[in-house]
Amino acid sequence: MSTRTTSRKDNIILFMTDQWRWDTLNDPGNPAKLPNLQAFREEAVGFRNAFTTVPLCTPARGSLFTGRLPHQNGTLDNVQGKAFYPHGKLHPDQKTYLERLQDDGYHLAFIGKWHLGDGTLLDRGIEDVTLSDGASTPLTEQGDVRIGEPRKSPWYGTITDGEPLDGIRVQEAIKLLPALAAADKPFCLVVSLHAPHFPHHVPARFVALYDDLPCDYKPDNWCEQFSETHKPLAQSRPWHPVHDTSHMSQKDWRRTAQHYWGFCSYIDDLFGSFRQAVSAAELDNNTVLAFTSDHGEMLGAHGWFDKGPFFYEEVMRIPMLIRTPANAGGTTRDNFVSLHHLLPTLIERAGGTMDAENSWFRCENDAAFYVYDAYQGRQFRFRGIRESRFKYAWSPHDIEELYDLHNDPGERINLAEDPAHATTRARLRQRLFDWMRREEDPLSGPGHHPPVGSYVDGRSREEQHCHPD
């Protein structure tokens, strides 16, 4: 059996999903059926207060892999594919932890979604890349499947035949494990999946797990979209066609949720197979294994689908489980942690010293800080802080938000203008700006800020950007 030695650092495996909600694993009342991940909780350390840095794919991933905030690494908006910046990428001068690990003697293997520039993993000297936009092979996220239920809005469809691309990715990761385990140097393997990001194309047997979902299912904080008062202008309209939920019936909301959770259950099944393969390769005693997501999903909260320029719990809070050979599993930590410090945490747990002061096992933070800058070429400047009870969001060109999460967990009532909470608002604003100044955030000082939703190329916010087919 493999054992940890003082002469060799532990291996690192990051199993990463896209748009996975925190409550699926942490709220006992959530409908999600995740037996394999719940079993993994019993051998891992769970971080109850884990948050994304920014609720948007590319900026979140740029922060994760560089350890820097979007304004520091330049990834402010989504890139590649059908995003507004189809040829964008994380700037080559921004060295990632993957390259630093490679320089430190690790073998790097990356399978799946990169989303920081087509082909740029190869450009960075990471050559063991499989089924990824980070390599040179164009990909579709659907895989070789047959969709039985008509695609809707375009969010869901039931797969009646074939294997989705994520299933093929996990199969490739399982095949790779024995060779990685037998090599003469430690490895870092990233398995990065599309699911449960829409379109929710889900094998029929996992959709069927939720056939008993109530016919009138909607989240507790569902409302007609844009009907809430005292909300920022950024929440007043669909800035992208996928945000428009005005046509959705009760059946549409139920089927969307059913397919979303079915997607989560499908990935849970894949994770269970992968977890068994890690043990079969005799890696349990010398490998740090983490499960997480880049951000969450609204799934009807406040009438929204997907994500957007806001800091609601549904998109900000993420699942975070880390299993290490040295730490007893089945425990939970309550310190507040942010996605851009995940890799320093894994590296420190594996015996490295790279940015070890940011390890989540060393800190006792009582707050998380958030940022948002742009979406599909539109400009939205928001900064936020979340403590155990209160959440505060500020923008140089929109109204402030303040929520009491104890009394209003659905974040329906904005207390920013309530005189009874003026002291709390002032305290959180000061704490937020102190953090912004420490991070050399340009928004902490004076400057011109363009209108909410306006395009970086000067177009009016009234123009709707349409992706090419």
XYZ file of C-alpha atoms in Angstrom:
469
model
C 0.000 0.000 0.000
C 1.198 3.535 -0.813
C 2.138 5.654 2.173
C 3.149 9.242 2.616
C 6.888 9.850 2.945
C 8.779 12.896 4.056
C 10.803 12.938 0.817
C 7.848 13.273 -1.530
C 4.932 15.683 -1.458
C 1.422 14.312 -1.611
C -0.548 14.208 -4.845
C -3.373 16.685 -5.473
C -6.697 15.911 -7.169
C -9.270 18.640 -7.752
C -12.673 17.361 -8.888
C -14.454 20.498 -10.044
C -17.990 21.120 -11.268
C -19.670 24.171 -12.786
C -22.661 25.981 -11.289
C -23.245 23.571 -8.368
C -25.342 24.933 -5.501
C -24.203 24.758 -1.879
C -27.578 23.645 -0.529
C -27.594 20.385 -2.513
C -25.031 19.006 -0.068
C -25.572 21.122 3.016
C -29.324 21.687 3.399
C -30.989 18.524 4.776
C -34.259 19.590 3.153
C -32.836 19.885 -0.363
C -34.278 17.310 -2.799
C -30.868 16.454 -4.350
C -29.978 12.754 -4.068
C -26.189 12.558 -3.716
C -25.263 9.323 -1.906
C -21.636 9.237 -3.046
C -20.838 12.820 -2.137
C -22.649 12.453 1.179
C -20.465 9.410 1.856
C -17.412 11.440 0.875
C -18.413 14.044 3.492
C -17.795 11.396 6.147
C -14.127 11.108 5.156
C -13.487 14.772 4.266
C -13.357 18.133 5.964
C -16.354 20.215 4.945
C -16.166 24.003 4.768
C -19.615 25.286 5.642
C -18.839 28.880 4.690
C -17.130 28.490 1.319
C -17.838 31.143 -1.297
C -16.889 31.837 -4.852
C -14.865 34.966 -5.514
C -17.101 36.058 -8.392
C -20.257 34.267 -9.635
C -19.162 33.978 -13.274
C -17.220 31.123 -14.882
C -14.082 32.694 -16.356
C -13.395 35.249 -13.589
C -13.986 32.593 -10.927
C -11.598 30.181 -12.638
C -9.015 32.887 -13.259
C -9.053 33.681 -9.545
C -8.939 30.004 -8.590
C -5.923 29.155 -10.719
C -3.922 32.355 -10.103
C -4.930 33.128 -6.510
C -5.574 36.705 -7.617
C -8.748 38.755 -7.924
C -10.153 39.593 -11.386
C -8.916 43.183 -11.334
C -5.449 41.820 -10.528
C -5.274 39.100 -13.187
C -7.358 40.759 -15.905
C -10.091 38.124 -16.315
C -13.113 40.334 -15.702
C -15.573 38.647 -18.068
C -16.257 35.312 -19.741
C -14.037 34.366 -22.663
C -14.126 31.926 -25.617
C -16.933 29.840 -27.021
C -19.934 32.088 -27.656
C -19.029 34.645 -24.999
C -18.628 38.334 -25.777
C -14.849 37.955 -25.971
C -14.605 34.799 -28.122
C -10.836 35.078 -28.481
C -10.038 36.241 -24.972
C -7.787 34.447 -22.526
C -6.045 34.695 -19.199
C -3.013 36.808 -19.985
C 0.187 34.768 -20.428
C 1.965 36.932 -17.850
C -0.426 35.650 -15.178
C 1.283 32.477 -14.006
C -1.075 29.864 -12.595
C -0.601 27.495 -9.679
C -0.628 24.672 -12.225
C 2.567 25.956 -13.833
C 4.095 26.665 -10.441
C 3.371 23.100 -9.344
C 4.915 21.819 -12.559
C 8.015 23.901 -11.850
C 8.021 22.387 -8.348
C 8.330 18.858 -9.728
C 4.694 17.829 -10.136
C 3.270 16.100 -13.182
C 0.243 18.134 -14.317
C -2.806 16.512 -15.907
C -5.946 18.450 -16.818
C -9.193 16.878 -18.004
C -12.214 18.943 -19.003
C -13.393 22.529 -18.877
C -10.698 25.228 -18.717
C -12.611 28.342 -19.895
C -9.579 30.634 -19.734
C -8.683 30.660 -23.420
C -8.853 27.995 -26.116
C -5.605 26.056 -26.356
C -3.895 28.054 -23.643
C -3.102 25.143 -21.332
C -0.806 23.870 -24.060
C 0.575 27.383 -24.473
C 1.463 27.330 -20.779
C 3.502 24.169 -21.161
C 0.945 21.799 -19.668
C 0.792 19.003 -22.215
C -1.230 16.264 -20.491
C -4.605 17.747 -21.424
C -7.663 15.643 -22.323
C -11.111 16.549 -23.711
C -10.554 20.190 -22.865
C -10.904 23.588 -24.486
C -7.476 24.202 -22.956
C -6.051 21.927 -25.665
C -6.349 22.250 -29.422
C -9.429 20.094 -30.056
C -12.771 21.932 -30.511
C -15.428 20.551 -28.170
C -19.166 20.614 -27.689
C -20.452 20.124 -24.169
C -23.229 17.720 -25.146
C -21.212 14.655 -26.098
C -22.438 11.756 -28.228
C -26.031 11.559 -26.988
C -29.624 11.346 -28.173
C -32.024 13.818 -26.555
C -35.514 12.357 -26.149
C -37.314 15.301 -24.573
C -37.299 18.428 -26.737
C -34.705 20.951 -25.670
C -36.288 23.751 -23.675
C -35.379 27.390 -23.488
C -32.446 26.025 -23.939
C -32.060 24.641 -20.472
C -33.004 20.988 -20.292
C -33.447 17.778 -22.232
C -33.621 14.102 -21.278
C -30.907 11.878 -22.754
C -32.266 8.533 -23.928
C -29.063 7.136 -25.402
C -25.320 7.795 -25.327
C -22.835 9.156 -22.790
C -22.501 12.879 -22.059
C -19.070 14.384 -22.451
C -18.589 14.659 -18.679
C -19.062 10.904 -18.336
C -16.378 10.329 -20.950
C -14.103 12.774 -19.139
C -14.428 10.912 -15.845
C -13.782 7.612 -17.614
C -10.552 9.087 -18.998
C -9.569 10.296 -15.530
C -10.129 6.818 -14.088
C -7.974 5.277 -16.830
C -5.202 7.755 -16.043
C -5.000 7.114 -12.287
C -2.878 3.904 -12.290
C -0.155 5.483 -14.422
C -0.114 8.621 -12.298
C 0.107 6.518 -9.133
C 3.024 4.479 -10.501
C 5.081 7.478 -11.607
C 8.220 8.554 -9.763
C 6.993 12.064 -8.950
C 3.838 13.549 -7.426
C 0.982 14.625 -9.647
C -1.743 17.220 -9.728
C -4.864 16.093 -11.584
C -7.734 18.477 -12.318
C -11.018 16.886 -13.414
C -13.171 19.831 -14.474
C -16.737 19.134 -15.605
C -19.433 21.110 -17.393
C -22.290 19.855 -15.231
C -24.571 20.966 -13.723
C -24.277 24.122 -15.865
C -27.078 24.382 -18.428
C -28.020 23.068 -20.898
C -29.138 20.323 -18.527
C -28.864 17.306 -20.825
C -29.290 14.472 -18.347
C -29.557 10.677 -18.710
C -33.171 9.621 -18.248
C -32.590 7.440 -15.168
C -31.265 10.406 -13.207
C -34.133 12.654 -14.287
C -36.495 9.915 -13.096
C -35.061 10.173 -9.569
C -37.083 13.377 -9.211
C -40.390 12.285 -10.719
C -41.919 12.779 -7.263
C -41.026 16.490 -7.187
C -44.232 18.378 -6.303
C -46.144 19.675 -9.325
C -46.156 23.159 -7.805
C -42.424 23.193 -6.988
C -40.739 26.583 -6.827
C -38.089 27.833 -4.385
C -39.298 29.672 -1.289
C -37.915 32.975 -2.571
C -39.341 32.645 -6.081
C -41.223 35.681 -7.371
C -42.208 37.132 -10.710
C -38.972 38.329 -12.254
C -38.211 42.024 -11.658
C -41.149 42.401 -9.264
C -39.030 43.062 -6.165
C -38.594 46.634 -4.975
C -35.515 48.493 -3.696
C -33.197 46.378 -5.824
C -30.277 47.637 -7.953
C -30.807 48.601 -11.598
C -28.560 45.666 -12.492
C -31.429 43.393 -11.404
C -34.124 45.182 -13.405
C -33.920 43.455 -16.784
C -32.531 40.422 -18.646
C -29.089 41.470 -19.821
C -28.789 38.302 -21.877
C -31.541 36.249 -23.558
C -30.962 33.298 -21.216
C -31.959 35.497 -18.270
C -35.494 36.095 -19.558
C -37.801 33.770 -17.617
C -41.054 35.590 -18.417
C -42.275 32.746 -20.653
C -41.706 30.007 -18.085
C -44.733 28.126 -16.793
C -44.981 26.268 -13.503
C -44.223 23.063 -15.437
C -41.096 24.669 -16.937
C -39.763 25.637 -13.502
C -40.429 22.141 -12.151
C -38.832 20.375 -15.113
C -35.828 22.717 -14.994
C -35.271 21.912 -11.307
C -35.809 18.208 -11.963
C -33.148 18.194 -14.667
C -30.760 20.338 -12.604
C -30.861 17.963 -9.649
C -30.780 15.017 -12.029
C -27.579 16.484 -13.457
C -26.148 16.704 -9.938
C -27.108 13.071 -9.282
C -25.447 12.016 -12.531
C -22.199 13.691 -11.478
C -22.562 12.169 -8.006
C -22.645 8.766 -9.677
C -19.520 9.604 -11.692
C -17.774 10.884 -8.577
C -18.563 7.627 -6.789
C -16.859 5.640 -9.555
C -13.909 8.018 -9.513
C -13.577 7.845 -5.726
C -13.444 4.028 -5.891
C -10.774 4.244 -8.594
C -8.640 6.509 -6.382
C -8.693 3.825 -3.687
C -8.062 1.054 -6.202
C -4.947 2.890 -7.374
C -3.741 2.925 -3.721
C -3.745 6.708 -3.566
C -5.732 7.226 -0.350
C -2.681 7.621 1.870
C -0.735 10.078 -0.265
C -3.326 12.193 -2.057
C -5.302 15.331 -1.244
C -8.732 15.073 -2.913
C -11.114 18.028 -3.140
C -14.623 18.497 -4.519
C -16.034 21.940 -5.305
C -17.644 24.222 -7.907
C -16.815 27.579 -9.460
C -20.152 29.131 -8.378
C -23.839 28.286 -7.918
C -27.131 28.587 -9.806
C -30.277 30.683 -9.181
C -32.780 27.980 -10.276
C -35.782 30.282 -9.857
C -34.682 32.297 -6.835
C -35.957 35.875 -7.264
C -37.336 34.718 -10.620
C -33.838 34.291 -12.119
C -32.256 31.393 -13.921
C -28.479 30.864 -14.349
C -26.516 33.680 -12.656
C -26.084 37.410 -13.070
C -24.647 40.629 -11.645
C -25.680 40.025 -8.048
C -24.423 38.322 -4.887
C -27.335 36.127 -3.794
C -26.529 33.052 -1.723
C -27.711 30.741 -4.499
C -24.793 31.750 -6.744
C -22.192 32.795 -4.172
C -22.101 29.851 -1.776
C -20.394 26.685 -3.028
C -19.856 23.129 -1.775
C -16.333 22.447 -0.501
C -15.043 19.070 0.663
C -11.338 18.319 1.143
C -9.968 14.906 2.069
C -6.350 14.735 3.202
C -4.336 11.796 4.552
C -3.415 13.780 7.662
C -6.832 15.126 8.705
C -9.683 13.185 10.256
C -12.728 13.191 8.026
C -16.339 13.847 8.805
C -15.576 17.221 10.368
C -16.804 20.708 9.518
C -15.111 24.077 9.701
C -17.024 27.347 9.985
C -14.307 29.835 9.029
C -15.137 31.877 5.924
C -13.116 30.865 2.860
C -12.945 32.062 -0.744
C -12.341 30.113 -3.939
C -9.175 31.980 -4.915
C -7.404 30.529 -1.872
C -8.340 26.913 -2.598
C -5.160 25.878 -4.425
C -2.829 27.320 -1.761
C -4.860 25.249 0.712
C -4.465 22.034 -1.294
C -0.766 22.684 -1.858
C -0.177 23.311 1.852
C -2.081 20.140 2.770
C 0.083 18.220 0.288
C 3.241 19.340 2.062
C 4.115 22.411 0.018
C 4.741 25.971 1.148
C 3.401 27.913 -1.828
C 1.318 30.783 -0.343
C 0.712 28.590 2.707
C -0.401 31.599 4.758
C -3.646 31.534 2.745
C -4.467 27.947 3.688
C -8.020 27.574 4.921
C -6.819 25.234 7.666
C -4.772 28.086 9.129
C -7.198 31.008 8.937
C -10.148 31.963 11.133
C -11.761 34.513 8.834
C -15.229 35.698 9.837
C -16.186 37.184 6.477
C -15.914 36.627 2.737
C -15.498 39.336 0.099
C -17.022 39.334 -3.373
C -16.361 41.092 -6.666
C -18.149 41.504 -10.005
C -17.040 43.569 -12.994
C -18.588 42.509 -16.303
C -20.920 40.075 -18.020
C -20.950 39.319 -21.765
C -19.271 42.623 -22.568
C -21.518 44.661 -20.279
C -20.099 46.575 -17.343
C -21.282 45.944 -13.800
C -19.112 47.122 -10.923
C -20.067 45.532 -7.614
C -18.188 44.684 -4.447
C -19.542 42.868 -1.426
C -18.898 41.473 2.030
C -20.698 38.588 3.726
C -20.521 37.977 7.471
C -22.447 35.344 9.406
C -25.567 37.491 9.736
C -25.321 40.415 7.333
C -24.453 40.781 3.673
C -23.625 44.146 2.109
C -23.096 45.029 -1.558
C -21.829 48.327 -2.966
C -21.534 49.758 -6.452
C -20.179 53.100 -7.682
C -23.110 53.392 -10.102
C -26.041 51.602 -8.438
C -27.848 51.444 -5.093
C -26.447 49.621 -2.065
C -27.844 46.363 -0.688
C -27.975 45.111 2.898
C -29.576 41.833 3.922
C -30.186 40.311 7.335
C -29.636 36.621 6.575
C -30.953 35.499 9.961
C -34.361 37.122 9.547
C -34.489 37.163 5.745
C -32.568 34.149 4.389
C -34.203 34.599 0.984
C -32.703 38.107 0.657
C -35.999 39.680 -0.316
C -35.798 42.836 1.820
C -33.057 45.362 1.105
C -32.312 47.171 4.385
C -29.698 49.588 3.015
C -31.962 52.628 3.440
C -33.491 51.503 6.742
C -32.394 53.955 9.500
C -32.487 51.129 12.031
C -29.581 49.477 10.187
C -27.536 52.592 9.369
C -24.760 51.635 11.795
C -24.462 48.130 10.350
C -24.385 49.499 6.814
C -21.652 52.006 7.687
C -19.578 49.380 9.471
C -19.752 46.908 6.594
C -19.038 49.589 4.013
C -15.921 50.641 5.937
C -14.769 47.044 6.271
C -15.365 46.439 2.567
C -13.407 49.534 1.523
C -10.545 48.652 3.850
C -10.307 45.299 2.056
C -10.564 46.943 -1.372
C -7.688 49.279 -0.553
C -5.558 46.379 0.671
C -6.218 44.605 -2.623
C -5.445 47.790 -4.601
C -8.881 47.730 -6.136
C -9.313 50.762 -8.427
C -12.924 51.059 -7.297
C -11.699 52.117 -3.843
C -10.706 55.519 -5.222
C -12.276 58.246 -7.363
C -12.858 57.689 -11.058
C -15.359 57.636 -13.878
C -17.731 54.689 -13.918
C -19.869 53.998 -16.997
C -23.603 53.346 -16.703
C -24.896 50.020 -15.437
C -25.019 47.453 -18.220
C -23.247 49.554 -20.829
C -20.862 47.815 -23.201
C -17.106 48.076 -22.913
C -16.978 48.954 -26.637
C -19.209 51.993 -26.094
C -22.580 50.623 -27.176
C -25.684 51.575 -25.247
C -26.969 49.167 -22.632
C -30.253 49.137 -24.568
C -28.662 47.043 -27.314
C -28.962 43.282 -26.854
C -25.879 41.307 -27.773
C -26.775 38.144 -29.679
C -24.336 35.256 -29.845
C -23.593 33.726 -33.236
C -25.032 30.279 -33.886
